[in-house]
Coordinates of N, CA and C in Angstrom, one line a residue:
X1 N 100.6 94.0 76.1 CA 99.8 93.2 77.0 C 98.7 94.1 77.6
X2 N 97.5 93.5 77.8 CA 96.4 94.2 78.4 C 95.4 93.3 79.1
X3 N 94.6 94.0 79.9 CA 93.5 93.3 80.6 C 92.3 94.1 80.3
X4 N 91.2 93.5 79.9 CA 89.9 94.2 79.7 C 89.0 94.0 80.8
X5 N 88.3 95.0 81.3 CA 87.3 94.9 82.4 C 86.0 95.4 81.9
X6 N 85.0 94.5 81.8 CA 83.7 94.9 81.3 C 82.6 94.8 82.4
X7 N 81.9 95.9 82.7 CA 80.9 95.9 83.7 C 79.8 94.9 83.2
X8 N 79.3 94.1 84.1 CA 78.2 93.2 83.8 C 76.8 93.7 84.3
X9 N 76.8 93.8 85.6 CA 75.6 94.4 86.3 C 76.0 94.6 87.8
X10 N 75.3 95.4 88.5 CA 75.6 95.8 89.9 C 77.1 96.0 90.0
X11 N 77.8 95.3 90.9 CA 79.2 95.5 91.1 C 80.0 94.3 90.5
X12 N 79.5 93.7 89.4 CA 80.1 92.5 88.8 C 80.7 92.9 87.5
X13 N 81.9 92.4 87.3 CA 82.7 92.7 86.1 C 83.3 91.4 85.6
X14 N 83.4 91.4 84.3 CA 84.1 90.3 83.6 C 85.5 90.8 83.2
X15 N 86.5 90.1 83.7 CA 87.9 90.4 83.4 C 88.4 89.5 82.3
X16 N 89.0 90.0 81.3 CA 89.5 89.2 80.2 C 90.9 89.5 79.9
X17 N 91.8 88.5 80.0 CA 93.2 88.8 79.7 C 93.5 88.8 78.2
X18 N 94.7 89.3 77.9 CA 95.1 89.4 76.5 C 95.2 88.0 75.8
X19 N 95.2 86.9 76.6 CA 95.2 85.6 76.1 C 93.8 85.0 76.0
X20 N 92.8 85.8 76.4 CA 91.4 85.4 76.2 C 90.8 84.7 77.4
X21 N 91.6 84.5 78.5 CA 91.0 83.9 79.7 C 90.1 84.9 80.4
X22 N 89.1 84.5 81.0 CA 88.2 85.4 81.7 C 87.7 84.9 83.1
X23 N 87.5 85.8 84.0 CA 86.9 85.5 85.3 C 85.9 86.6 85.6
X24 N 85.0 86.3 86.5 CA 84.0 87.2 87.0 C 84.5 87.7 88.4
X25 N 84.4 89.0 88.6 CA 84.8 89.6 89.9 C 83.6 90.4 90.4
X26 N 83.2 90.2 91.7 CA 82.1 90.9 92.2 C 82.5 91.7 93.5
X27 N 82.5 93.0 93.4 CA 83.0 93.8 94.5 C 82.1 93.6 95.7
X28 N 80.9 93.2 95.6 CA 80.0 92.9 96.7 C 80.2 91.5 97.2
X29 N 81.0 90.7 96.6 CA 81.3 89.3 97.0 C 80.1 88.4 97.2
X30 N 79.1 88.6 96.3 CA 77.9 87.8 96.3 C 77.9 86.6 95.3
X31 N 78.4 86.8 94.1 CA 78.4 85.8 93.1 C 79.8 85.4 92.6
X32 N 80.8 86.1 93.1 CA 82.1 85.8 92.7 C 83.1 86.4 93.7
X33 N 84.4 86.1 93.6 CA 85.3 86.7 94.6 C 85.4 88.2 94.3
X34 N 85.7 89.0 95.4 CA 85.8 90.4 95.3 C 87.3 90.7 94.8
X35 N 87.6 91.9 94.4 CA 88.9 92.2 93.8 C 90.0 91.9 94.8
X36 N 89.8 92.2 96.1 CA 90.9 92.0 97.0 C 91.2 90.5 97.3
X37 N 90.1 89.7 97.2 CA 90.3 88.2 97.3 C 91.1 87.7 96.1
X38 N 90.8 88.3 94.9 CA 91.5 87.9 93.7 C 93.0 88.2 93.9
X39 N 93.3 89.4 94.5 CA 94.6 89.8 94.7 C 95.4 88.8 95.6
X40 N 94.7 88.4 96.7 CA 95.3 87.4 97.6 C 95.5 86.0 97.0
X41 N 94.5 85.7 96.1 CA 94.6 84.4 95.4 C 95.8 84.4 94.5
X42 N 96.0 85.6 93.9 CA 97.2 85.7 93.0 C 98.5 85.5 93.8
X43 N 98.5 86.1 95.0 CA 99.7 85.9 95.9 C 99.9 84.4 96.3
X44 N 98.8 83.8 96.6 CA 98.8 82.4 97.0 C 99.2 81.4 95.9
X45 N 98.7 81.6 94.7 CA 99.0 80.7 93.6 C 100.4 81.0 93.1
X46 N 100.8 82.3 93.0 CA 102.2 82.6 92.6 C 103.2 82.0 93.5
X47 N 103.1 82.2 94.8 CA 104.1 81.7 95.7 C 104.1 80.2 95.7
X48 N 102.9 79.5 95.6 CA 102.8 78.1 95.5 C 103.5 77.6 94.3
X49 N 103.4 78.3 93.2 CA 104.0 77.9 91.9 C 105.5 77.9 92.1
X50 N 106.1 78.9 92.8 CA 107.5 78.9 93.0 C 108.0 77.8 94.0
X51 N 107.2 77.5 95.0 CA 107.5 76.3 95.9 C 107.5 75.0 95.1
X52 N 106.5 74.8 94.3 CA 106.4 73.6 93.4 C 107.6 73.5 92.5
X53 N 108.0 74.6 91.9 CA 109.1 74.6 91.0 C 110.4 74.3 91.8
X54 N 110.6 74.8 93.0 CA 111.7 74.5 93.8 C 111.9 72.9 93.9
X55 N 110.8 72.3 94.3 CA 110.8 70.8 94.4 C 111.0 70.1 93.1
X56 N 110.4 70.6 92.1 CA 110.6 70.0 90.8 C 112.1 70.1 90.4
X57 N 112.7 71.2 90.6 CA 114.1 71.4 90.3 C 115.0 70.4 91.1
X58 N 114.6 70.1 92.3 CA 115.3 69.2 93.2 C 115.0 67.8 92.9
X59 N 114.1 67.6 92.0 CA 113.6 66.2 91.6 C 113.0 65.5 92.8
X60 N 112.3 66.2 93.6 CA 111.6 65.6 94.7 C 110.2 65.1 94.2
X61 N 109.7 64.1 94.8 CA 108.4 63.6 94.4 C 107.2 64.2 95.1
X62 N 106.9 65.4 94.7 CA 105.8 66.2 95.4 C 104.5 65.5 95.0
X63 N 103.7 65.1 96.1 CA 102.4 64.5 95.9 C 101.3 65.5 96.0
X64 N 101.4 66.4 97.0 CA 100.4 67.4 97.2 C 101.1 68.7 97.7
X65 N 100.5 69.8 97.4 CA 100.9 71.1 97.9 C 99.7 72.0 98.0
X66 N 99.6 72.6 99.2 CA 98.5 73.5 99.5 C 99.0 74.8 100.1
X67 N 98.4 75.9 99.8 CA 98.8 77.2 100.4 C 97.5 77.8 101.0
X68 N 97.5 77.9 102.3 CA 96.3 78.5 103.0 C 96.7 79.8 103.5
X69 N 96.0 80.9 103.0 CA 96.4 82.3 103.4 C 95.4 82.8 104.5
X70 N 96.0 83.3 105.5 CA 95.2 84.0 106.5 C 95.7 85.5 106.6
X71 N 94.8 86.4 106.9 CA 95.2 87.8 106.8 C 94.6 88.6 107.9
X72 N 95.2 89.8 108.1 CA 94.6 90.8 109.0 C 94.3 92.1 108.2
X73 N 93.3 92.8 108.6 CA 93.0 94.1 107.9 C 93.3 95.2 108.9
X74 N 93.6 96.4 108.3 CA 93.7 97.6 109.2 C 92.4 97.9 109.9
X75 N 92.5 98.6 111.0 CA 91.3 98.9 111.8 C 90.5 100.0 111.2
X76 N 91.1 100.9 110.4 CA 90.4 102.1 109.9 C 90.1 102.0 108.4
X77 N 89.2 102.7 108.0 CA 88.8 102.7 106.6 C 89.9 103.5 105.8
X78 N 90.2 103.2 104.6 CA 89.8 101.9 104.0 C 90.5 100.7 104.6
X79 N 89.7 99.6 104.8 CA 90.2 98.4 105.4 C 91.2 97.7 104.4
X80 N 92.5 97.9 104.6 CA 93.5 97.4 103.8 C 94.1 96.2 104.4
X81 N 94.8 95.3 103.5 CA 95.5 94.2 104.1 C 96.7 94.8 104.9
X82 N 96.8 94.3 106.1 CA 97.9 94.7 107.0 C 99.0 93.6 107.0
X83 N 98.6 92.4 107.1 CA 99.5 91.3 107.1 C 98.8 90.0 106.5
X84 N 99.7 89.2 106.0 CA 99.2 87.9 105.4 C 100.2 86.8 105.7
X85 N 99.7 85.7 106.1 CA 100.6 84.5 106.4 C 100.2 83.4 105.3
X86 N 101.2 82.9 104.7 CA 101.1 81.8 103.7 C 101.5 80.5 104.4
X87 N 100.5 79.6 104.6 CA 100.8 78.4 105.2 C 100.9 77.3 104.2
X88 N 102.1 76.8 103.9 CA 102.3 75.8 102.9 C 102.3 74.4 103.5
X89 N 101.5 73.6 103.0 CA 101.4 72.2 103.4 C 101.8 71.3 102.2
X90 N 102.8 70.4 102.4 CA 103.2 69.6 101.3 C 103.4 68.1 101.8
X91 N 103.3 67.3 100.8 CA 103.5 65.8 101.1 C 104.2 65.3 99.9
X92 N 105.2 64.4 100.2 CA 105.9 63.7 99.1 C 107.2 63.2 99.5
X93 N 107.7 62.3 98.7 CA 109.0 61.7 99.0 C 110.1 62.8 98.8
X94 N 111.0 62.9 99.8 CA 112.1 63.8 99.7 C 111.7 65.2 100.2
X95 N 110.5 65.4 100.8 CA 110.1 66.7 101.3 C 110.3 66.8 102.8
X96 N 111.1 67.7 103.2 CA 111.3 67.9 104.7 C 110.9 69.2 105.1
X97 N 110.7 69.4 106.4 CA 110.3 70.8 106.9 C 111.4 71.8 106.5
X98 N 112.6 71.4 106.6 CA 113.7 72.4 106.3 C 113.7 72.8 104.8
X99 N 113.5 71.8 104.0 CA 113.4 72.1 102.5 C 112.2 72.9 102.2
X100 N 111.1 72.6 102.8 CA 109.8 73.4 102.5 C 110.0 74.8 103.0
X101 N 110.6 75.0 104.2 CA 110.9 76.4 104.7 C 111.8 77.1 103.7
X102 N 112.8 76.4 103.2 CA 113.7 77.1 102.2 C 113.0 77.5 100.9
X103 N 112.2 76.6 100.5 CA 111.4 76.8 99.2 C 110.4 78.0 99.4
X104 N 109.8 78.0 100.6 CA 108.8 79.1 100.9 C 109.6 80.5 101.0
X105 N 110.7 80.4 101.7 CA 111.5 81.7 101.9 C 111.9 82.2 100.6
X106 N 112.4 81.4 99.7 CA 112.9 81.8 98.4 C 111.7 82.3 97.6
X107 N 110.6 81.7 97.6 CA 109.4 82.1 96.9 C 109.0 83.5 97.3
X108 N 108.9 83.7 98.6 CA 108.5 85.0 99.1 C 109.5 86.1 99.0
X109 N 110.7 85.8 99.1 CA 111.7 86.9 99.1 C 112.5 87.1 97.8
X110 N 112.4 86.1 96.8 CA 113.1 86.2 95.6 C 112.3 86.1 94.3
X111 N 111.4 85.1 94.3 CA 110.8 84.7 93.0 C 109.3 85.1 92.8
X112 N 108.5 85.2 93.8 CA 107.1 85.4 93.6 C 106.9 86.9 93.2
X113 N 106.5 87.2 92.0 CA 106.4 88.6 91.6 C 105.3 89.3 92.3
X114 N 104.2 88.6 92.6 CA 103.1 89.2 93.3 C 103.5 89.6 94.7
X115 N 104.2 88.7 95.4 CA 104.7 89.0 96.7 C 105.7 90.1 96.7
X116 N 106.6 90.2 95.8 CA 107.5 91.3 95.7 C 106.8 92.6 95.5
X117 N 105.7 92.6 94.8 CA 105.0 93.9 94.6 C 104.2 94.3 95.8
X118 N 103.7 93.3 96.6 CA 102.9 93.6 97.7 C 103.6 93.9 99.0
X119 N 104.8 93.3 99.1 CA 105.6 93.3 100.4 C 105.9 94.8 100.9
X120 N 106.1 95.7 100.1 CA 106.3 97.0 100.6 C 105.1 97.5 101.5
X121 N 103.9 97.1 101.1 CA 102.7 97.6 101.8 C 102.1 96.6 102.8
X122 N 102.4 95.3 102.7 CA 101.8 94.3 103.5 C 102.9 93.5 104.1
X123 N 102.8 93.1 105.4 CA 103.7 92.2 106.1 C 103.4 90.8 105.6
X124 N 104.3 90.1 105.0 CA 104.1 88.8 104.5 C 105.0 87.8 105.3
X125 N 104.3 86.8 105.9 CA 105.1 85.8 106.6 C 104.6 84.4 106.0
X126 N 105.3 83.4 106.5 CA 104.9 82.1 106.1 C 105.1 81.1 107.2
X127 N 104.4 80.0 107.1 CA 104.6 78.8 108.0 C 104.5 77.6 107.1
X128 N 105.0 76.4 107.6 CA 105.0 75.2 106.7 C 104.6 74.0 107.6
X129 N 104.2 73.0 106.8 CA 103.8 71.7 107.4 C 104.0 70.7 106.4
X130 N 104.7 69.6 106.8 CA 104.9 68.5 105.9 C 104.1 67.3 106.4
X131 N 103.2 66.8 105.6 CA 102.4 65.7 105.9 C 103.2 64.4 105.7
X132 N 102.9 63.4 106.6 CA 103.6 62.1 106.5 C 103.2 61.4 105.2
X133 N 104.1 60.6 104.7 CA 103.8 59.8 103.4 C 102.9 58.6 103.8

C-alpha cells in the first residue's frame, strides 16, 4: 500500500492513493483543505462510519447522520490540536440519545482507527443530539 504526493505549485499537492483516488491539499488553505484539516476530516468521517455501522447492525432506520468537529489548538508554536469534540447529530426510527451515545463511545474508544491513533496526543470527546422524526 502506498500514497503518492506530487507538488503542484506553491504549497499545493496532489495526493493519490494506491487505488487511484486523488485529492488536492493546500498548506496555505487557499484553494483546498490544509493537511491538518484533512486529518480532522479523516477523524470525523471514520468515527461517523463506525456510528452508522452500529445502527446498521441494530437494524435501526437511520435517516441522517452528521458529525460536526470543533477543536482547540495549543497556544505555542507549533500550533497543534489540543482537543477535539465530535458532535454527532442523528435522525431516524429507533435512534435514541442513549443508543447514539453508546455508538459514539464505541466508535471513539474501540473502532475508529483514526481516533485510536490520535488519542494519545489529542483529547477526544463527543456529544450527541437526536433530531425528532
